[in-house]
Amino acid sequence: MLIFKKSLFPVLIAALLSVGCQTVQTTGGGAVGVDRGQMMMIPASDIEQASSQQYQEIISEARSKNLLNRDARQVQRVRQVASRLIPQTGNFRRDAPGWKWEINVLKSDELNAWCMAGGKIAFYSGLIDRLGLSDDEIAAVMGHEIAHALREHARERVSKSMATGLGISVAGALLGVGEVGQDLMGSVAKVTFELPNSRLHETEADRIGVELAARAGYDPRAAVTLWTKMASQSSGAPPQWLSTHPSHDSRQKDLAEYAARVMPIYEQTRRR
């Protein structure tokens, strides 16, 4: 068994950065023009496997507590929205419509939703019930979360964590110290549930999300009304799943601008 001194970790991280880091283009730009290159240190397949394992644990726990897909009508609504959004992911990356998508609703008062790598979606019932979401607004939430998966933001954040020291255990696992699967699952859980998304990631997800909604035939302007509802439930500050740097006003302005940009796509889709 290899044993590394703590003082050697910065050197190891630097070595990983030099040999394991690559710039990738996870998606096409779409009409909204999101085309930033991303620095990655972890293979996409590793993140997808860890996400799938983490997701199944969450779903199994919810099932054991009778909190999984309790309201059949609500589940049908959410899955119907997903069925229209998922085919449109091909406009950003050709492989995405073929992912092993899963969509489940968890019984919880939390205002929460997320999409893990590879298309593992969880919608919390409180988001729909407490905010009285329309289908357009459900599409706004889901489009935003799907955009995070398309852009592989979790993979990018785990890579950044490795580079900055938060993921040293993962780096050690890659070098043969510890269990890769357990460490990577822990890192995926951390970036999904604990660390706030960056301003850049949120802006990218907002912009791609409104385009996905428009292409699926949902009014992209619902993203603005959704944000207003969210803010009203949290005294002007966003809840956990939208906790990030952009201010309420700047985010609404950006959403309104990009919703207007994709309105011709929405109008064309509605005429079909």
mmCIF file of C-alpha atoms in Angstrom:
data_model
loop_
_atom_site.group_PDB
_atom_site.id
_atom_site.type_symbol
_atom_site.label_atom_id
_atom_site.label_comp_id
_atom_site.label_asym_id
_atom_site.label_seq_id
_atom_site.Cartn_x
_atom_site.Cartn_y
_atom_site.Cartn_z
ATOM 1 C CA MET A 1 0.000 0.000 0.000
ATOM 2 C CA LEU A 2 1.382 3.391 -1.015
ATOM 3 C CA ILE A 3 1.586 6.042 1.681
ATOM 4 C CA PHE A 4 2.014 9.711 0.764
ATOM 5 C CA LYS A 5 3.080 12.443 3.135
ATOM 6 C CA LYS A 6 0.625 15.305 3.459
ATOM 7 C CA SER A 7 3.259 17.741 2.207
ATOM 8 C CA LEU A 8 3.411 15.869 -1.093
ATOM 9 C CA PHE A 9 -0.272 16.365 -1.940
ATOM 10 C CA PRO A 10 0.223 19.817 -3.552
ATOM 11 C CA VAL A 11 2.867 18.264 -5.793
ATOM 12 C CA LEU A 12 0.534 15.394 -6.673
ATOM 13 C CA ILE A 13 -2.322 17.767 -7.395
ATOM 14 C CA ALA A 14 -0.042 19.815 -9.628
ATOM 15 C CA ALA A 15 0.986 16.658 -11.445
ATOM 16 C CA LEU A 16 -2.647 15.679 -11.950
ATOM 17 C CA LEU A 17 -3.387 19.142 -13.265
ATOM 18 C CA SER A 18 -0.566 18.943 -15.775
ATOM 19 C CA VAL A 19 -1.308 15.462 -17.107
ATOM 20 C CA GLY A 20 -4.976 14.866 -16.336
ATOM 21 C CA CYS A 21 -6.586 18.224 -17.078
ATOM 22 C CA GLN A 22 -8.197 18.798 -20.441
ATOM 23 C CA THR A 23 -10.340 21.491 -21.980
ATOM 24 C CA VAL A 24 -13.616 20.131 -23.313
ATOM 25 C CA GLN A 25 -16.635 21.543 -25.100
ATOM 26 C CA THR A 26 -19.529 19.748 -23.427
ATOM 27 C CA THR A 27 -22.321 21.335 -25.462
ATOM 28 C CA GLY A 28 -23.027 23.295 -28.578
ATOM 29 C CA GLY A 29 -23.841 26.938 -28.019
ATOM 30 C CA GLY A 30 -27.476 26.828 -29.059
ATOM 31 C CA ALA A 31 -29.362 30.000 -29.895
ATOM 32 C CA VAL A 32 -28.361 31.426 -26.505
ATOM 33 C CA GLY A 33 -24.666 31.117 -27.290
ATOM 34 C CA VAL A 34 -23.323 29.145 -24.313
ATOM 35 C CA ASP A 35 -20.014 27.886 -25.707
ATOM 36 C CA ARG A 36 -17.394 28.204 -22.970
ATOM 37 C CA GLY A 37 -14.625 25.588 -22.858
ATOM 38 C CA GLN A 38 -14.324 23.742 -19.516
ATOM 39 C CA MET A 39 -11.329 22.301 -17.698
ATOM 40 C CA MET A 40 -11.909 18.702 -16.611
ATOM 41 C CA MET A 41 -9.783 16.302 -14.576
ATOM 42 C CA ILE A 42 -12.272 13.423 -14.183
ATOM 43 C CA PRO A 43 -13.663 11.233 -16.992
ATOM 44 C CA ALA A 44 -17.339 11.843 -17.687
ATOM 45 C CA SER A 45 -18.046 8.113 -17.300
ATOM 46 C CA ASP A 46 -16.765 8.154 -13.701
ATOM 47 C CA ILE A 47 -19.061 11.034 -12.752
ATOM 48 C CA GLU A 48 -22.034 9.369 -14.445
ATOM 49 C CA GLN A 49 -21.431 6.091 -12.614
ATOM 50 C CA ALA A 50 -21.062 7.816 -9.256
ATOM 51 C CA SER A 51 -24.162 9.920 -9.926
ATOM 52 C CA SER A 52 -26.199 6.844 -10.834
ATOM 53 C CA GLN A 53 -25.145 5.084 -7.636
ATOM 54 C CA GLN A 54 -25.886 8.152 -5.527
ATOM 55 C CA TYR A 55 -29.263 8.594 -7.217
ATOM 56 C CA GLN A 56 -30.299 4.988 -6.629
ATOM 57 C CA GLU A 57 -29.438 5.317 -2.947
ATOM 58 C CA ILE A 58 -31.642 8.413 -2.661
ATOM 59 C CA ILE A 59 -34.505 6.774 -4.537
ATOM 60 C CA SER A 60 -34.248 3.595 -2.450
ATOM 61 C CA GLU A 61 -34.336 5.587 0.769
ATOM 62 C CA ALA A 62 -37.365 7.576 -0.406
ATOM 63 C CA ARG A 63 -39.125 4.369 -1.389
ATOM 64 C CA SER A 64 -38.435 2.809 2.010
ATOM 65 C CA LYS A 65 -40.025 5.846 3.695
ATOM 66 C CA ASN A 66 -42.999 5.861 1.319
ATOM 67 C CA LEU A 67 -41.943 9.252 -0.042
ATOM 68 C CA LEU A 68 -41.441 8.211 -3.668
ATOM 69 C CA ASN A 69 -43.967 9.192 -6.361
ATOM 70 C CA ARG A 70 -46.836 9.480 -3.903
ATOM 71 C CA ASP A 71 -49.108 11.606 -6.119
ATOM 72 C CA ALA A 72 -49.683 9.806 -9.427
ATOM 73 C CA ARG A 73 -51.167 12.903 -11.110
ATOM 74 C CA GLN A 74 -48.223 15.039 -10.062
ATOM 75 C CA VAL A 75 -45.737 12.442 -11.240
ATOM 76 C CA GLN A 76 -47.523 12.264 -14.588
ATOM 77 C CA ARG A 77 -47.295 16.065 -14.967
ATOM 78 C CA VAL A 78 -43.579 16.122 -14.219
ATOM 79 C CA ARG A 79 -42.797 13.199 -16.499
ATOM 80 C CA GLN A 80 -44.900 14.683 -19.299
ATOM 81 C CA VAL A 81 -42.854 17.885 -19.140
ATOM 82 C CA ALA A 82 -39.667 15.820 -19.138
ATOM 83 C CA SER A 83 -40.838 13.837 -22.167
ATOM 84 C CA ARG A 84 -41.015 17.070 -24.157
ATOM 85 C CA LEU A 85 -37.782 18.578 -22.857
ATOM 86 C CA ILE A 86 -35.499 15.554 -23.207
ATOM 87 C CA PRO A 87 -35.668 15.277 -27.025
ATOM 88 C CA GLN A 88 -34.645 18.947 -27.219
ATOM 89 C CA THR A 89 -31.382 18.263 -25.389
ATOM 90 C CA GLY A 90 -30.069 17.054 -28.755
ATOM 91 C CA ASN A 91 -29.865 20.689 -29.816
ATOM 92 C CA PHE A 92 -26.997 21.083 -27.335
ATOM 93 C CA ARG A 93 -25.384 17.648 -27.419
ATOM 94 C CA ARG A 94 -26.181 14.739 -29.690
ATOM 95 C CA ASP A 95 -25.733 12.015 -27.083
ATOM 96 C CA ALA A 96 -28.084 13.462 -24.460
ATOM 97 C CA PRO A 97 -31.453 12.212 -25.778
ATOM 98 C CA GLY A 98 -30.053 8.679 -25.466
ATOM 99 C CA TRP A 99 -29.035 8.997 -21.812
ATOM 100 C CA LYS A 100 -30.684 6.636 -19.324
ATOM 101 C CA TRP A 101 -33.044 9.303 -18.042
ATOM 102 C CA GLU A 102 -34.925 8.834 -14.783
ATOM 103 C CA ILE A 103 -37.568 11.203 -13.429
ATOM 104 C CA ASN A 104 -39.000 10.836 -9.941
ATOM 105 C CA VAL A 105 -40.961 13.008 -7.527
ATOM 106 C CA LEU A 106 -40.027 12.986 -3.851
ATOM 107 C CA LYS A 107 -42.600 13.884 -1.229
ATOM 108 C CA SER A 108 -41.077 16.815 0.636
ATOM 109 C CA ASP A 109 -41.968 20.391 1.583
ATOM 110 C CA GLU A 110 -38.584 21.564 0.318
ATOM 111 C CA LEU A 111 -38.393 23.919 -2.657
ATOM 112 C CA ASN A 112 -35.924 21.744 -4.472
ATOM 113 C CA ALA A 113 -35.114 19.943 -7.710
ATOM 114 C CA TRP A 114 -31.950 18.638 -9.327
ATOM 115 C CA CYS A 115 -30.594 16.655 -12.241
ATOM 116 C CA MET A 116 -27.470 14.566 -11.779
ATOM 117 C CA ALA A 117 -25.054 13.621 -14.537
ATOM 118 C CA GLY A 118 -26.559 11.294 -17.112
ATOM 119 C CA GLY A 119 -30.119 12.564 -16.654
ATOM 120 C CA LYS A 120 -31.086 11.501 -13.112
ATOM 121 C CA ILE A 121 -33.854 13.942 -12.127
ATOM 122 C CA ALA A 122 -35.554 14.464 -8.776
ATOM 123 C CA PHE A 123 -38.414 16.919 -8.309
ATOM 124 C CA TYR A 124 -39.654 17.740 -4.809
ATOM 125 C CA SER A 125 -43.418 17.946 -4.351
ATOM 126 C CA GLY A 126 -43.128 21.093 -2.241
ATOM 127 C CA LEU A 127 -41.821 22.997 -5.235
ATOM 128 C CA ILE A 128 -45.036 22.327 -7.126
ATOM 129 C CA ASP A 129 -47.477 22.529 -4.222
ATOM 130 C CA ARG A 130 -46.147 25.547 -2.354
ATOM 131 C CA LEU A 131 -45.557 27.646 -5.472
ATOM 132 C CA GLY A 132 -48.548 26.425 -7.465
ATOM 133 C CA LEU A 133 -46.376 25.854 -10.509
ATOM 134 C CA SER A 134 -47.813 25.844 -13.996
ATOM 135 C CA ASP A 135 -46.496 23.372 -16.548
ATOM 136 C CA ASP A 136 -44.494 26.216 -18.088
ATOM 137 C CA GLU A 137 -42.868 26.888 -14.719
ATOM 138 C CA ILE A 138 -42.166 23.197 -14.139
ATOM 139 C CA ALA A 139 -40.439 23.253 -17.532
ATOM 140 C CA ALA A 140 -38.416 26.288 -16.428
ATOM 141 C CA VAL A 141 -37.176 24.456 -13.337
ATOM 142 C CA MET A 142 -36.479 21.231 -15.178
ATOM 143 C CA GLY A 143 -34.833 22.939 -18.128
ATOM 144 C CA HIS A 144 -32.495 24.741 -15.753
ATOM 145 C CA GLU A 145 -31.563 21.538 -13.941
ATOM 146 C CA ILE A 146 -31.138 19.549 -17.158
ATOM 147 C CA ALA A 147 -28.827 22.297 -18.401
ATOM 148 C CA HIS A 148 -26.509 21.667 -15.439
ATOM 149 C CA ALA A 149 -26.262 18.025 -16.538
ATOM 150 C CA LEU A 150 -25.741 18.900 -20.201
ATOM 151 C CA ARG A 151 -22.922 21.271 -19.290
ATOM 152 C CA GLU A 152 -21.470 18.668 -16.879
ATOM 153 C CA HIS A 153 -21.219 21.274 -14.156
ATOM 154 C CA ALA A 154 -20.861 18.586 -11.473
ATOM 155 C CA ARG A 155 -17.858 17.137 -13.284
ATOM 156 C CA GLU A 156 -16.373 20.600 -13.640
ATOM 157 C CA ARG A 157 -16.910 21.376 -9.961
ATOM 158 C CA VAL A 158 -15.406 18.071 -8.823
ATOM 159 C CA SER A 159 -12.417 18.832 -11.051
ATOM 160 C CA LYS A 160 -12.106 22.271 -9.514
ATOM 161 C CA SER A 161 -12.444 20.792 -6.035
ATOM 162 C CA MET A 162 -9.580 18.436 -6.766
ATOM 163 C CA ALA A 163 -7.446 21.310 -7.952
ATOM 164 C CA THR A 164 -8.200 23.501 -4.950
ATOM 165 C CA GLY A 165 -7.906 20.865 -2.238
ATOM 166 C CA LEU A 166 -11.549 20.027 -1.511
ATOM 167 C CA GLY A 167 -11.150 16.787 -3.430
ATOM 168 C CA ILE A 168 -7.749 15.626 -2.208
ATOM 169 C CA SER A 169 -9.274 12.319 -1.161
ATOM 170 C CA VAL A 170 -10.451 11.799 -4.737
ATOM 171 C CA ALA A 171 -7.008 12.665 -6.049
ATOM 172 C CA GLY A 172 -5.540 10.155 -3.600
ATOM 173 C CA ALA A 173 -7.985 7.528 -4.795
ATOM 174 C CA LEU A 174 -6.928 8.086 -8.383
ATOM 175 C CA LEU A 175 -3.355 7.467 -7.268
ATOM 176 C CA GLY A 176 -4.266 4.215 -5.571
ATOM 177 C CA VAL A 177 -4.994 5.483 -2.056
ATOM 178 C CA GLY A 178 -8.505 4.588 -0.865
ATOM 179 C CA GLU A 179 -11.641 3.553 -2.720
ATOM 180 C CA VAL A 180 -12.327 5.483 -5.922
ATOM 181 C CA GLY A 181 -16.050 4.781 -5.982
ATOM 182 C CA GLN A 182 -16.762 5.892 -2.427
ATOM 183 C CA ASP A 183 -14.680 9.039 -2.693
ATOM 184 C CA LEU A 184 -16.199 10.015 -6.013
ATOM 185 C CA MET A 185 -19.736 9.391 -4.777
ATOM 186 C CA GLY A 186 -19.000 11.632 -1.817
ATOM 187 C CA SER A 187 -17.700 14.361 -4.113
ATOM 188 C CA VAL A 188 -20.753 14.102 -6.372
ATOM 189 C CA ALA A 189 -23.036 14.363 -3.341
ATOM 190 C CA LYS A 190 -21.111 17.392 -2.095
ATOM 191 C CA VAL A 191 -21.345 19.351 -5.333
ATOM 192 C CA THR A 192 -24.998 18.362 -5.794
ATOM 193 C CA PHE A 193 -26.337 19.077 -2.329
ATOM 194 C CA GLU A 194 -23.871 21.173 -0.332
ATOM 195 C CA LEU A 195 -21.845 23.601 -2.411
ATOM 196 C CA PRO A 196 -23.639 26.529 -4.044
ATOM 197 C CA ASN A 197 -23.380 26.731 -7.786
ATOM 198 C CA SER A 198 -21.199 29.474 -9.196
ATOM 199 C CA ARG A 199 -22.625 32.563 -10.861
ATOM 200 C CA LEU A 200 -21.303 31.322 -14.193
ATOM 201 C CA HIS A 201 -22.898 27.887 -13.876
ATOM 202 C CA GLU A 202 -26.237 29.351 -12.860
ATOM 203 C CA THR A 203 -26.221 31.824 -15.722
ATOM 204 C CA GLU A 204 -25.402 29.083 -18.220
ATOM 205 C CA ALA A 205 -28.176 26.872 -16.828
ATOM 206 C CA ASP A 206 -30.647 29.761 -16.894
ATOM 207 C CA ARG A 207 -29.925 30.535 -20.545
ATOM 208 C CA ILE A 208 -29.899 26.948 -21.797
ATOM 209 C CA GLY A 209 -32.984 26.245 -19.688
ATOM 210 C CA VAL A 210 -35.111 28.904 -21.371
ATOM 211 C CA GLU A 211 -34.077 27.616 -24.795
ATOM 212 C CA LEU A 212 -34.929 24.022 -23.894
ATOM 213 C CA ALA A 213 -38.341 25.168 -22.652
ATOM 214 C CA ALA A 214 -38.987 27.201 -25.801
ATOM 215 C CA ARG A 215 -38.005 24.328 -28.093
ATOM 216 C CA ALA A 216 -40.311 22.000 -26.126
ATOM 217 C CA GLY A 217 -43.244 24.382 -26.588
ATOM 218 C CA TYR A 218 -43.233 25.904 -23.102
ATOM 219 C CA ASP A 219 -43.309 29.660 -22.592
ATOM 220 C CA PRO A 220 -39.724 30.676 -21.733
ATOM 221 C CA ARG A 221 -41.000 33.763 -19.920
ATOM 222 C CA ALA A 222 -42.187 31.411 -17.164
ATOM 223 C CA ALA A 223 -38.599 31.393 -15.886
ATOM 224 C CA VAL A 224 -39.122 35.011 -14.795
ATOM 225 C CA THR A 225 -42.419 34.314 -13.006
ATOM 226 C CA LEU A 226 -40.850 31.248 -11.391
ATOM 227 C CA TRP A 227 -38.010 33.320 -9.990
ATOM 228 C CA THR A 228 -40.495 35.856 -8.593
ATOM 229 C CA LYS A 229 -42.395 33.065 -6.843
ATOM 230 C CA MET A 230 -39.182 31.615 -5.434
ATOM 231 C CA ALA A 231 -38.076 34.966 -4.082
ATOM 232 C CA SER A 232 -41.467 35.550 -2.444
ATOM 233 C CA GLN A 233 -41.093 32.304 -0.499
ATOM 234 C CA SER A 234 -37.711 33.194 0.910
ATOM 235 C CA SER A 235 -37.909 36.865 1.893
ATOM 236 C CA GLY A 236 -36.135 37.962 -1.261
ATOM 237 C CA ALA A 237 -33.283 35.457 -0.948
ATOM 238 C CA PRO A 238 -33.275 32.289 -3.063
ATOM 239 C CA PRO A 239 -33.699 28.873 -1.424
ATOM 240 C CA GLN A 240 -30.911 26.300 -1.354
ATOM 241 C CA TRP A 241 -31.333 24.970 -4.882
ATOM 242 C CA LEU A 242 -30.974 28.475 -6.322
ATOM 243 C CA SER A 243 -28.408 29.743 -3.826
ATOM 244 C CA THR A 244 -25.814 31.529 -5.865
ATOM 245 C CA HIS A 245 -24.185 34.866 -6.498
ATOM 246 C CA PRO A 246 -26.409 36.667 -9.017
ATOM 247 C CA SER A 247 -28.711 39.171 -7.365
ATOM 248 C CA HIS A 248 -32.463 38.845 -7.752
ATOM 249 C CA ASP A 249 -32.676 41.874 -10.050
ATOM 250 C CA SER A 250 -29.752 40.941 -12.296
ATOM 251 C CA ARG A 251 -30.952 37.371 -12.631
ATOM 252 C CA GLN A 252 -34.483 38.420 -13.556
ATOM 253 C CA LYS A 253 -33.100 40.863 -16.098
ATOM 254 C CA ASP A 254 -30.916 38.196 -17.698
ATOM 255 C CA LEU A 255 -33.746 35.653 -17.745
ATOM 256 C CA ALA A 256 -36.091 38.180 -19.346
ATOM 257 C CA GLU A 257 -33.484 39.070 -21.970
ATOM 258 C CA TYR A 258 -32.789 35.479 -22.952
ATOM 259 C CA ALA A 259 -36.440 34.459 -22.794
ATOM 260 C CA ALA A 260 -37.120 37.238 -25.309
ATOM 261 C CA ARG A 261 -34.246 35.978 -27.448
ATOM 262 C CA VAL A 262 -35.802 32.509 -27.776
ATOM 263 C CA MET A 263 -39.419 33.674 -28.131
ATOM 264 C CA PRO A 264 -39.289 33.208 -31.936
ATOM 265 C CA ILE A 265 -38.361 29.549 -31.330
ATOM 266 C CA TYR A 266 -41.306 29.205 -28.933
ATOM 267 C CA GLU A 267 -43.729 30.836 -31.369
ATOM 268 C CA GLN A 268 -42.530 28.625 -34.200
ATOM 269 C CA THR A 269 -42.901 25.515 -32.030
ATOM 270 C CA ARG A 270 -46.442 26.475 -31.066
ATOM 271 C CA ARG A 271 -47.461 26.806 -34.731
ATOM 272 C CA ARG A 272 -46.414 23.255 -35.574
#
